[in-house]
Coordinates of C-alpha atoms and ligand atoms in Angstrom, one line a residue:
X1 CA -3.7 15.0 21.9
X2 CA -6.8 16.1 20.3
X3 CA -10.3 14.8 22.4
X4 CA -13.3 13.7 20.8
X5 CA -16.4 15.9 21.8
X6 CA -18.1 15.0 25.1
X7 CA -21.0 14.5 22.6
X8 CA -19.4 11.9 20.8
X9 CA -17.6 10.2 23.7
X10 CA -20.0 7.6 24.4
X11 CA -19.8 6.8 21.0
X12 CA -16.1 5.9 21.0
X13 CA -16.2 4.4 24.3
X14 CA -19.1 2.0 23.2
X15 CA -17.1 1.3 19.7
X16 CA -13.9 0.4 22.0
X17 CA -16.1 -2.3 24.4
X18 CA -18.1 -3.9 21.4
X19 CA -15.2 -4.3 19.3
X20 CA -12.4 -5.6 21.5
X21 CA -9.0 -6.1 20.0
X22 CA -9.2 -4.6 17.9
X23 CA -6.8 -1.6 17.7
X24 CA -6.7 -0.1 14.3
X25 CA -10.3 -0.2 14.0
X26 CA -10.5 1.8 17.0
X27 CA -7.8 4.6 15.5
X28 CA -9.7 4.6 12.3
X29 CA -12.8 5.9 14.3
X30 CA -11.3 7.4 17.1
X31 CA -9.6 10.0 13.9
X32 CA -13.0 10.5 12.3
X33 CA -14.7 11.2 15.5
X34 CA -12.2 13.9 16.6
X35 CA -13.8 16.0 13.9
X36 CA -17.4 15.9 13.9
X37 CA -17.5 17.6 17.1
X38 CA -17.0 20.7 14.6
X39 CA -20.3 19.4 13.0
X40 CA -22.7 18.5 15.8
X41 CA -21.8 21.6 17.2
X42 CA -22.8 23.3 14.3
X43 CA -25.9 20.6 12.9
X44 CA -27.0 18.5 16.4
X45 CA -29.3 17.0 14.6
X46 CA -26.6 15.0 13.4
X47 CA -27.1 13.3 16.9
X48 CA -30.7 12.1 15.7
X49 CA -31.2 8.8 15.6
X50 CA -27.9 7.4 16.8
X51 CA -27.2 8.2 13.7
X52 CA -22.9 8.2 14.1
X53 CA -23.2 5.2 16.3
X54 CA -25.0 3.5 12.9
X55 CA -22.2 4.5 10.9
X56 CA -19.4 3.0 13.4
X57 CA -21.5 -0.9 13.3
X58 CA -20.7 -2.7 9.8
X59 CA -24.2 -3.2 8.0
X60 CA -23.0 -6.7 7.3
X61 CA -19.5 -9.1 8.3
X62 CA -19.1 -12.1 6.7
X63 CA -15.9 -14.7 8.1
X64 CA -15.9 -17.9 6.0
X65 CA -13.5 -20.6 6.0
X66 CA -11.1 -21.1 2.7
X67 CA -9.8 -24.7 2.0
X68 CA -8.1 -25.5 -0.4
X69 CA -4.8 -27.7 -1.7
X70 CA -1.1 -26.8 -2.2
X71 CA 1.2 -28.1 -4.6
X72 CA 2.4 -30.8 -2.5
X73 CA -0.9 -32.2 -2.1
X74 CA -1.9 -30.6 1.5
X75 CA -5.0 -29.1 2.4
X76 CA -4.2 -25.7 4.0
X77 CA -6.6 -23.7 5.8
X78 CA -6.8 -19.9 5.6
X79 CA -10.1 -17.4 6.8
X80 CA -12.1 -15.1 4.6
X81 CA -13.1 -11.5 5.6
X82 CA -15.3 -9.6 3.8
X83 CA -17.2 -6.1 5.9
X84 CA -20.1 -4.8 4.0
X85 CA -19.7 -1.6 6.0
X86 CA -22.1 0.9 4.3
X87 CA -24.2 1.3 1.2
X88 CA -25.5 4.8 1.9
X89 CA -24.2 5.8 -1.1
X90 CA -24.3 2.9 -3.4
X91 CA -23.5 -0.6 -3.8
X92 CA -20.2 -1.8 -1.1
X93 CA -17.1 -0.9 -2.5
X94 CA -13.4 -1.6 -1.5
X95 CA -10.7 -4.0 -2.4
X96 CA -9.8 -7.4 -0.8
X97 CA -6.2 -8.0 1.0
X98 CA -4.2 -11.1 0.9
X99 CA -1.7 -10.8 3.7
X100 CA -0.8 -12.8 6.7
X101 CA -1.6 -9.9 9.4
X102 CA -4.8 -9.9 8.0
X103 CA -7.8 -9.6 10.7
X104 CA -11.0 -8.6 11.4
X105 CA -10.0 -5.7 13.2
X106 CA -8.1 -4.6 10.0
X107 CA -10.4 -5.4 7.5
X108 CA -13.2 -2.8 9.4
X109 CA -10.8 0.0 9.7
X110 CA -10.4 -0.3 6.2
X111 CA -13.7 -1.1 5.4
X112 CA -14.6 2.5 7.9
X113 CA -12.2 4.4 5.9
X114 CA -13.8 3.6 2.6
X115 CA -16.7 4.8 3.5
X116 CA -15.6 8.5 3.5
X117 CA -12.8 7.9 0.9
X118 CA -15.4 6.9 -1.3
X119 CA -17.9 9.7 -0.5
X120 CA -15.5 11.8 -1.3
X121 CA -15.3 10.8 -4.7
X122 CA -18.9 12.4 -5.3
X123 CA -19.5 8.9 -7.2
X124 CA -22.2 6.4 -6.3
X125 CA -20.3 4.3 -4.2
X126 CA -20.6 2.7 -0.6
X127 CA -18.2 1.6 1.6
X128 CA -16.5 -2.3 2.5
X129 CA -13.4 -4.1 2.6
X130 CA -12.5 -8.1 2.8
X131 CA -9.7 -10.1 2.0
X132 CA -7.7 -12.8 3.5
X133 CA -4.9 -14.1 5.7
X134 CA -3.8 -16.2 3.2
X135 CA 0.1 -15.2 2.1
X136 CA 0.4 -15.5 -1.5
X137 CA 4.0 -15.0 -1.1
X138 CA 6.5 -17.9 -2.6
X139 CA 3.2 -19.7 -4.1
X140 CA 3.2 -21.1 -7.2
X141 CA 0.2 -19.9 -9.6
X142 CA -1.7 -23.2 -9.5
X143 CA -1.7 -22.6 -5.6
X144 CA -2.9 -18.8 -6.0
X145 CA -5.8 -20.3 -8.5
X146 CA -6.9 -23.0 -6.3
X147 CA -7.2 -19.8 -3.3
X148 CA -8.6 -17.6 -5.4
X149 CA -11.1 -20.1 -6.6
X150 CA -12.3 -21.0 -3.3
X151 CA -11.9 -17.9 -1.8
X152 CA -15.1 -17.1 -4.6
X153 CA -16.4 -19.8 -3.7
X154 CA -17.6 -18.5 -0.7
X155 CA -17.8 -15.3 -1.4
X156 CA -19.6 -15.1 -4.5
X157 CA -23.5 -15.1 -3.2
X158 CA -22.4 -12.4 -1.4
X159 CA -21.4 -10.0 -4.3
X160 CA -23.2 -8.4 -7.3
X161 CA -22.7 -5.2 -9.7
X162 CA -25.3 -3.6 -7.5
X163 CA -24.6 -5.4 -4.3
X164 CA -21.0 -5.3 -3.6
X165 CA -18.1 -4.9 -5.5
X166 CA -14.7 -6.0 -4.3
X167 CA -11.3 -4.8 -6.0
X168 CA -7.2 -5.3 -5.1
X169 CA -5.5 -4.3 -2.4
X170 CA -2.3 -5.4 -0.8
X171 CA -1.3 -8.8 -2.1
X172 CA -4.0 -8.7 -4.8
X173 CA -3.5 -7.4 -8.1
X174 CA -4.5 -8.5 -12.0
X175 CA -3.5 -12.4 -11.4
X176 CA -5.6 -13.0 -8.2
X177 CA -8.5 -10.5 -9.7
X178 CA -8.9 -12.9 -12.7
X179 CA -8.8 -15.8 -11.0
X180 CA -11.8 -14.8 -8.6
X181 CA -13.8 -13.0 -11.6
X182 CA -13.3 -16.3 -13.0
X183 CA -14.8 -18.5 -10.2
X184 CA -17.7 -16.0 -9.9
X185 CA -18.6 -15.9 -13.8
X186 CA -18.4 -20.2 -13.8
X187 CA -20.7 -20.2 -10.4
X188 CA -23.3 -17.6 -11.5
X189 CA -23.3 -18.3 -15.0
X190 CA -23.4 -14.2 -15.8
X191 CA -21.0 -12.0 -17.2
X192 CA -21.6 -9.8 -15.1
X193 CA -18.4 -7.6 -15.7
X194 CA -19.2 -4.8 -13.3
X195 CA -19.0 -7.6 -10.1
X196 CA -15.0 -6.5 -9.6
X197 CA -12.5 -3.7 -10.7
X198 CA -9.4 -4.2 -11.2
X199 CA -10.0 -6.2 -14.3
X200 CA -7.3 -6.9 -16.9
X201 CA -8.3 -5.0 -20.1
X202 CA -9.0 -8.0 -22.1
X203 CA -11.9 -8.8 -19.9
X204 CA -13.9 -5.1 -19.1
X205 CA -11.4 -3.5 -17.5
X206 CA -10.3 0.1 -17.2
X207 CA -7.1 2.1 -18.6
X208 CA -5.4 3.9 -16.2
X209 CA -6.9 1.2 -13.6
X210 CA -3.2 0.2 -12.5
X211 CA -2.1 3.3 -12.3
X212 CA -4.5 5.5 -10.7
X213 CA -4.0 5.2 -7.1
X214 CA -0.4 6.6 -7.4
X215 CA -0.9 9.0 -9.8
X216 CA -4.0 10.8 -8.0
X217 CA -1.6 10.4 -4.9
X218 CA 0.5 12.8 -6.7
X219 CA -2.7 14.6 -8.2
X220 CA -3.0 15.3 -4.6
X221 CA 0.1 16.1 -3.3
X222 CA 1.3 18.5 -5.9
X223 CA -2.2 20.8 -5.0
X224 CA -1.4 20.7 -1.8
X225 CA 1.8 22.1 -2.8
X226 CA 0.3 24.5 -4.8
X227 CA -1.1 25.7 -2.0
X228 CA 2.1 27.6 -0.9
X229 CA 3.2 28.1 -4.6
X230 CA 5.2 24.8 -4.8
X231 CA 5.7 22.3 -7.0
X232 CA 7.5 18.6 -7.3
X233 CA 10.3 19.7 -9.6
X234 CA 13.8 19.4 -8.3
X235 CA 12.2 17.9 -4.8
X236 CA 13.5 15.3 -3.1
X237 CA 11.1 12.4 -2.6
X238 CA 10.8 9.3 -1.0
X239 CA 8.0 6.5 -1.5
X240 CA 7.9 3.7 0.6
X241 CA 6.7 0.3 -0.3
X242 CA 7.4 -1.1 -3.9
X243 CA 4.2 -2.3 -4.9
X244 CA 1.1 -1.0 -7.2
X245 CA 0.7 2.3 -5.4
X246 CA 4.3 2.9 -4.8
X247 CA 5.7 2.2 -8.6
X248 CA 2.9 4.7 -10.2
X249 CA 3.3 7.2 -8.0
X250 CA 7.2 7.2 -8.1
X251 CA 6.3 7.0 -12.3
X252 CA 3.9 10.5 -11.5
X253 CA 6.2 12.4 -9.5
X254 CA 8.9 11.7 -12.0
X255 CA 7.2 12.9 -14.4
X256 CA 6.7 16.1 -12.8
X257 CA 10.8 16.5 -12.2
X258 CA 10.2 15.3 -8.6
X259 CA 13.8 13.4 -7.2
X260 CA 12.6 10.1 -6.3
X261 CA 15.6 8.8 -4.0
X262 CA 14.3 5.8 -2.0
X263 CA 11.2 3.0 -1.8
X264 CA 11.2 -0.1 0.3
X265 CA 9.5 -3.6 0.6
X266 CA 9.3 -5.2 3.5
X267 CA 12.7 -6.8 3.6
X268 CA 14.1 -3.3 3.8
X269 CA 14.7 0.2 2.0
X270 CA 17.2 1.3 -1.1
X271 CA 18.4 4.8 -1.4
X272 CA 20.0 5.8 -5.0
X273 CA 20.8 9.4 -4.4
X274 CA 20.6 9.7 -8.5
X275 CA 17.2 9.3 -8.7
X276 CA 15.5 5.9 -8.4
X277 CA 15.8 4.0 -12.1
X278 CA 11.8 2.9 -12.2
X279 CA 12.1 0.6 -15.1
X280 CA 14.5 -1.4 -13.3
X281 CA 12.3 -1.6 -9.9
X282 CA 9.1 -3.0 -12.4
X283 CA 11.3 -5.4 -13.6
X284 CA 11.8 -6.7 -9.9
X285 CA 8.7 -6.4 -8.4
X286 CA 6.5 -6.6 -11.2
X287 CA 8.4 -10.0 -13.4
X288 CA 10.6 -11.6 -11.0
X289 CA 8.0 -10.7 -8.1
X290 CA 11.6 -10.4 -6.0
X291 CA 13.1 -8.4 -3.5
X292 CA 14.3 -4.4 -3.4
X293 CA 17.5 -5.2 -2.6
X294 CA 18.3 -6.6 -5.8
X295 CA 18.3 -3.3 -7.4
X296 CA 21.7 -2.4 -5.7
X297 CA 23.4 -5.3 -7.3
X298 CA 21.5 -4.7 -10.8
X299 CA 22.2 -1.1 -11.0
X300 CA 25.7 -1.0 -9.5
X301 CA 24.9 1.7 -7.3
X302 CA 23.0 2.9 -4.3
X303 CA 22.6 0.8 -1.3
X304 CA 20.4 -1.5 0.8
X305 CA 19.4 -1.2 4.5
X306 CA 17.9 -4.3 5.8
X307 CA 14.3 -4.1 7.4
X308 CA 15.1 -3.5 11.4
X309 CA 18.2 -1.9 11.1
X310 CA 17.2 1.8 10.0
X311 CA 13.6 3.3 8.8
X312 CA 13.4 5.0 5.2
X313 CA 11.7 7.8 7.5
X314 CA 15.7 8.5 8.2
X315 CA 16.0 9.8 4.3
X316 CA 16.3 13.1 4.2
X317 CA 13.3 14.4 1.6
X318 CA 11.2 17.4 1.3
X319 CA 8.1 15.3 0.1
X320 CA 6.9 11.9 1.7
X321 CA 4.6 9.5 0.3
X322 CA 4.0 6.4 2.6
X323 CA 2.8 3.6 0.5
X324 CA 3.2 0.5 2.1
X325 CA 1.0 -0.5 4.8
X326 CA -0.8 1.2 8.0
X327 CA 0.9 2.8 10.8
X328 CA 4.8 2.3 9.3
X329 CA 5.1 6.0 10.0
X330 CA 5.9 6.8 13.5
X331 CA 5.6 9.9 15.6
X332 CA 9.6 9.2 15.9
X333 CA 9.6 8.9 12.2
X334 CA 7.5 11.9 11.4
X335 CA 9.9 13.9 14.1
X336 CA 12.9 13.1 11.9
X337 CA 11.1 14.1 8.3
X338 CA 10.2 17.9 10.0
X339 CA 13.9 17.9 11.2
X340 CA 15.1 16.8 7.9
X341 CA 12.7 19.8 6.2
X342 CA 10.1 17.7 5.0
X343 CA 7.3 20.3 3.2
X344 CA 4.5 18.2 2.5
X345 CA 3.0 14.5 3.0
X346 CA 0.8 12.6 0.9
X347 CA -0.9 9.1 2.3
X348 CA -0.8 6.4 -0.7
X349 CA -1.5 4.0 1.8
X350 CA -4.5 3.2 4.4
X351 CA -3.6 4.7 7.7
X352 CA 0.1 4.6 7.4
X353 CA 1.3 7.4 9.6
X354 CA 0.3 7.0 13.5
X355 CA -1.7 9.5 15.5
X356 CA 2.1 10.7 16.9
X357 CA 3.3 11.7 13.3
X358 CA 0.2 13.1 12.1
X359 CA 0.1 15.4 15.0
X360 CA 3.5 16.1 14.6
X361 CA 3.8 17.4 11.0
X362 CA 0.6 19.4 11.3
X363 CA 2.2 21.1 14.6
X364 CA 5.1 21.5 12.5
X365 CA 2.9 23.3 9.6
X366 CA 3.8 20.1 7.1
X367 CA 1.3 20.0 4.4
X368 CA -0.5 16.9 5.4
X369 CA -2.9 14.5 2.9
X370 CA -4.8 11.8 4.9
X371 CA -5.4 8.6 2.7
X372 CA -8.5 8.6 2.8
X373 CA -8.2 11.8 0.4
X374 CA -4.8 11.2 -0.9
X375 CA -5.3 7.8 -2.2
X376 CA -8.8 8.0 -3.2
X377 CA -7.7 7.7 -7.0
X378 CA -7.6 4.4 -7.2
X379 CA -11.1 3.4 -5.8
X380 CA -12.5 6.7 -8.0
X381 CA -11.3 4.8 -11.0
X382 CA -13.1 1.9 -10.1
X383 CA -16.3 3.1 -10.6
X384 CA -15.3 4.6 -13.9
X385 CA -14.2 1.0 -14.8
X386 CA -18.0 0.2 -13.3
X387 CA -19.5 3.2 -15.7
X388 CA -17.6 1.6 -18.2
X389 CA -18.8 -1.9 -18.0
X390 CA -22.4 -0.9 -17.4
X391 CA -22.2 1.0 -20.7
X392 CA -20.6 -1.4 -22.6
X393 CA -18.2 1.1 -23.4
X394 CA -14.1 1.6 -23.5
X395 CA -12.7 4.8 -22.7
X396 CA -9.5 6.1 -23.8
X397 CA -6.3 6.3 -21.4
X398 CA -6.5 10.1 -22.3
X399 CA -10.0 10.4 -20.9
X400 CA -9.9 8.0 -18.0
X401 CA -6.7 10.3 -16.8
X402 CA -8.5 13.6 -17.1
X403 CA -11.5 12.2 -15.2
X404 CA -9.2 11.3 -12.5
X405 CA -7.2 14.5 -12.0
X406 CA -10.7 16.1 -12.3
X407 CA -11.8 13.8 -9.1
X408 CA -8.3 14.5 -7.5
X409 CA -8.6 18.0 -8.2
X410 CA -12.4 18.3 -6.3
X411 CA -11.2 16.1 -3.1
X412 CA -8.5 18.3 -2.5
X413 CA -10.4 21.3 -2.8
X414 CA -13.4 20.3 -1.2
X415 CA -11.0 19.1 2.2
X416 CA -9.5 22.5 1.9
X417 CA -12.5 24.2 1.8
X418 CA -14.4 22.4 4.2
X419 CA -11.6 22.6 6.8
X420 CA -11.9 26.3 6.7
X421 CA -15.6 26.1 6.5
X422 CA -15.2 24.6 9.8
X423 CA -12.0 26.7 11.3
X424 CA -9.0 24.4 11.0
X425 CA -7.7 26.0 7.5
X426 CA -5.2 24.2 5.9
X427 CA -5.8 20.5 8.2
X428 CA -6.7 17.9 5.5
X429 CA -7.7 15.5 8.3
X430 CA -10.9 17.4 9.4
X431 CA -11.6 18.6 6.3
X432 CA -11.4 15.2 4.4
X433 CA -13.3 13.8 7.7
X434 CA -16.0 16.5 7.7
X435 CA -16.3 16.4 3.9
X436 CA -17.1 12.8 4.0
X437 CA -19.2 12.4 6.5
X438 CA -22.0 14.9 5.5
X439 CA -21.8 13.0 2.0
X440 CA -23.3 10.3 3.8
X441 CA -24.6 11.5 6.3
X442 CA -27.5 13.0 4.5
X443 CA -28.5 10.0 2.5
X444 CA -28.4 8.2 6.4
X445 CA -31.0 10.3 7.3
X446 CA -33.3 10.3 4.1
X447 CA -33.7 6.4 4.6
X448 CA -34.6 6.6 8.2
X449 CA -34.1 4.2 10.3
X450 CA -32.2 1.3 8.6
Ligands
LIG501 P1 1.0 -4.2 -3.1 O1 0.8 -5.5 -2.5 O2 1.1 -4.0 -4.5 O3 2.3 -3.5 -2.4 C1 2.5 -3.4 -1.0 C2 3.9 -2.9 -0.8 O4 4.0 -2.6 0.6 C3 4.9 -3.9 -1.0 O5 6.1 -3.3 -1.4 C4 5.1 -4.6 0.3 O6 6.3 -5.3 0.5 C5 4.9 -3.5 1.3 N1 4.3 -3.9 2.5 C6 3.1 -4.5 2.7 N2 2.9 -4.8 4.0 C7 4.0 -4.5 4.6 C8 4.5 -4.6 5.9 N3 3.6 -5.1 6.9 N4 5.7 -4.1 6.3 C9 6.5 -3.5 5.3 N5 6.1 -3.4 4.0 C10 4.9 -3.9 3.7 O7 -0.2 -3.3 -2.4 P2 -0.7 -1.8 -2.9 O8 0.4 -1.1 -3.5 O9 -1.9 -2.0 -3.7 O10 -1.1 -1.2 -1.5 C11 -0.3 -0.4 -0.7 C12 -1.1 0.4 0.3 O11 -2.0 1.3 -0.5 C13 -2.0 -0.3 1.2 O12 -2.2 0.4 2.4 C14 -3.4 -0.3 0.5 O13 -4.5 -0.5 1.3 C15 -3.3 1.1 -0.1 N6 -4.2 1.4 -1.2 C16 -4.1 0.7 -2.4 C17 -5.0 1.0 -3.4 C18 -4.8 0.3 -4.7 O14 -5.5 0.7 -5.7 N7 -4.0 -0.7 -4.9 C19 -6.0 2.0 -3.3 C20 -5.9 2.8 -2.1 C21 -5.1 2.4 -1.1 P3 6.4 -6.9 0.3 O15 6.3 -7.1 -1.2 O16 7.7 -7.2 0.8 O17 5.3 -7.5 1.0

């Protein structure tokens, strides 16, 4: 297992006793520590001014209460999240998740991660995350309005184009973001279109918005294939999760002559050896809002394995994208993709493959692309849509697209550069890690003590 730096210990340790219970949180910085002790052994003055242990404390966490009233006329109760973790680099930036497992503890790991993802960009944007345990799931639209609107409610003083500014995530896509950008414009009296991202393009937001995290997934994935002189055509692929992410990067990798054989949701996973038929799977998840398993029946062909009785990890591929949620990827898992012959791996999601299967598919010599790099796309696209709206201005699909490959393009090579920079050639972790942190690190220090 790979140690933090006896520097950078204390650090950890202290992170684990202040923030108890909280286990992903304590992955997400336990990861990120790992590889700065290449750094402070190389720049101690990094050590200044508790300067790391800064970074691992939120600037700002705000848990409100969210009341509001189903469609039978009950008052339901849910808690609001949102982590202002770091504006080093600009105003807070990172979506907001709607999902029962919802925490505090999650909501910081994610809010930590963003930090570097979004340094990485090289755009003027800090870190945060919020969102809710609220479970929009089987609930009507009136009762996903009434959230929404007093979710905002709430959270609205708290936000601003220069402030913070939230965007989707898990259970929050163009519905719930016009809801809330609703609420905000009615309390504050401003159109202040720069507030979220995510926007539906009659009201300020971007082309290529929807499709961006997936797509620079696959931006990603295919340099780090071109790495070893590889490409996506003919390569069998499997995406897990069925949501935004999933469905555009399953559209990308298509359209490169990538095989895309199997996604999932969280009732289970479908495998259609023939190639997955996309148009069919945005018909399901994005109209009926239903379940995978429905494509087997539609399409005639394939089949369904229920969620607990198998792992999509089991599907023979030679590329893996994990899009569905954090840690689904087990060392076990990962084990079974290097057996199968899996050549690289590309994180849509946050966090979704454990310490175990990371280790295990760099040991292996897997190419391996850590969210925080992989998936940056989406996030990078926001603060076009942000350049956008504070220039009053509409960019073309065309342009928005090259923009993003350009972005996608620079992370990876700035991860593959730094890691050999630093001695781990070819690790995407430390590089992406390392890459990150001196983005904002160096801002840290020129605002002293804050
Ligand atoms: P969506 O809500 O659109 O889709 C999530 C998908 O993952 C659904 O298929 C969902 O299944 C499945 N899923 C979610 N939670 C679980 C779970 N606990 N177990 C099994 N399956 C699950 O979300 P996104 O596609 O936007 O997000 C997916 C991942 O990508 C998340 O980790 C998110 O943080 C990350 N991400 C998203 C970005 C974006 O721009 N949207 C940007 C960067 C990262 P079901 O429908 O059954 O719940």
């Amino acid at each position: 297992m790979p140690q933090i730096d006896d520097k950078l210990a204390p650090i950890y340790e202290q992170v684990v006793r202040r923030n108890a219970g909280e286990p992903e949180f304590h992955q997400a910085v336990r990861e990120v520590l790992e590889s700065l002790g290449r750094v402070v052994a190389k720049r101690p003055d990094y050590l200044e001014d508790a300067l790391i242990e800064r970074l691992c404390e939120p600037e700002r966490q705000i848990i409100f209460r969210v009341p509001w009233t189903d469609d039978k006329g009950q008052v339901q109760i849910n808690r609001g999240f949102r982590v202002q973790f770091s504006s080093a680099m600009g105003p807070y930036k990172g979506g907001l998740r709607f999902h029962p497992s919802v925490n505090v503890g999650i909501i910081k790991f994610l809010g930590f991660e963003q930090i570097f993802k979004n340094a990485l960009t090289g755009l003027p944007i800090g870190g945060g995350k919020g969102g809710s345990d609220f479970d929009p799931k089987g609930r009507s639209d009136g009762e996903v309005m009434r959230f929404c609107q007093s979710f905002m409610t709430e959270l609205y003083r708290h936000l601003g184009e220069y402030t913070d500014v939230p965007a989707g995530d898990i259970g929050v896509g163009g519905r719930e973001i016009g809801y809330m950008f609703g609420q905000y414009k009615r309390l504050t009296n401003r159109y202040e279109a720069g507030v979220l991202t995510g926007k539906g393009l009659f009201y300020g937001g971007s082309l290529a918005r929807t499709e961006a995290t997936g797509y620079g997934n696959t931006y990603f994935t295919r340099a780090m294939l071109q790495t070893g002189g590889e490409d996506f055509d003919g390569k069998t692929t499997v995406v897990s999760g069925s949501g935004n992410v999933a469905i555009y990067t399953i559209e990308k990798v298509q359209s490169y002559g990538g095989k895309v054989i199997a996604c999932s949701d969280s009732s289970g996973y479908i495998v259609d050896e023939n190639g997955l038929d996309l148009d069919l799977i945005k018909e399901i998840k994005e109209v009926r809002r239903g379940r995978i398993g429905e494509y087997v029946r539609l399409k005639g062909q394939g089949y369904f394995v229920k969620s607990g009785e198998g792992s999509i990890w089991d599907v023979p591929c030679q590329v893996a994208m994990p899009s569905a949620t954090q840690n689904e990827l087990t060392g076990k898992d990962a084990a079974k993709l290097v057996k199968n012959g899996v050549q690289a791996v590309g994180e849509g999601a946050n966090m979704p493959s454990t310490p175990e299967a990371i280790r295990t598919f760099q040991q292996a010599g897997v190419k391996f692309g850590p969210g925080k790099a992989a998936n940056a796309g989406g996030v990078a696209t926001s603060a076009l849509e942000m350049q956008q709206n504070a220039s009053r201005d509409r960019w073309s699909f065309e342009q928005t697209e090259a923009r993003l490959a350009t972005i996608m393009r620079d992370i990876h090579d700035s991860c593959y550069e730094t890691a050999e920079e630093f001695g781990a050639p070819g690790d995407y972790v430390i590089g992406a890690n390392i890459a990150g942190f001196i983005r904002v690190a160096e801002p840290m220090r020129a605002f002293g003590v804050i």
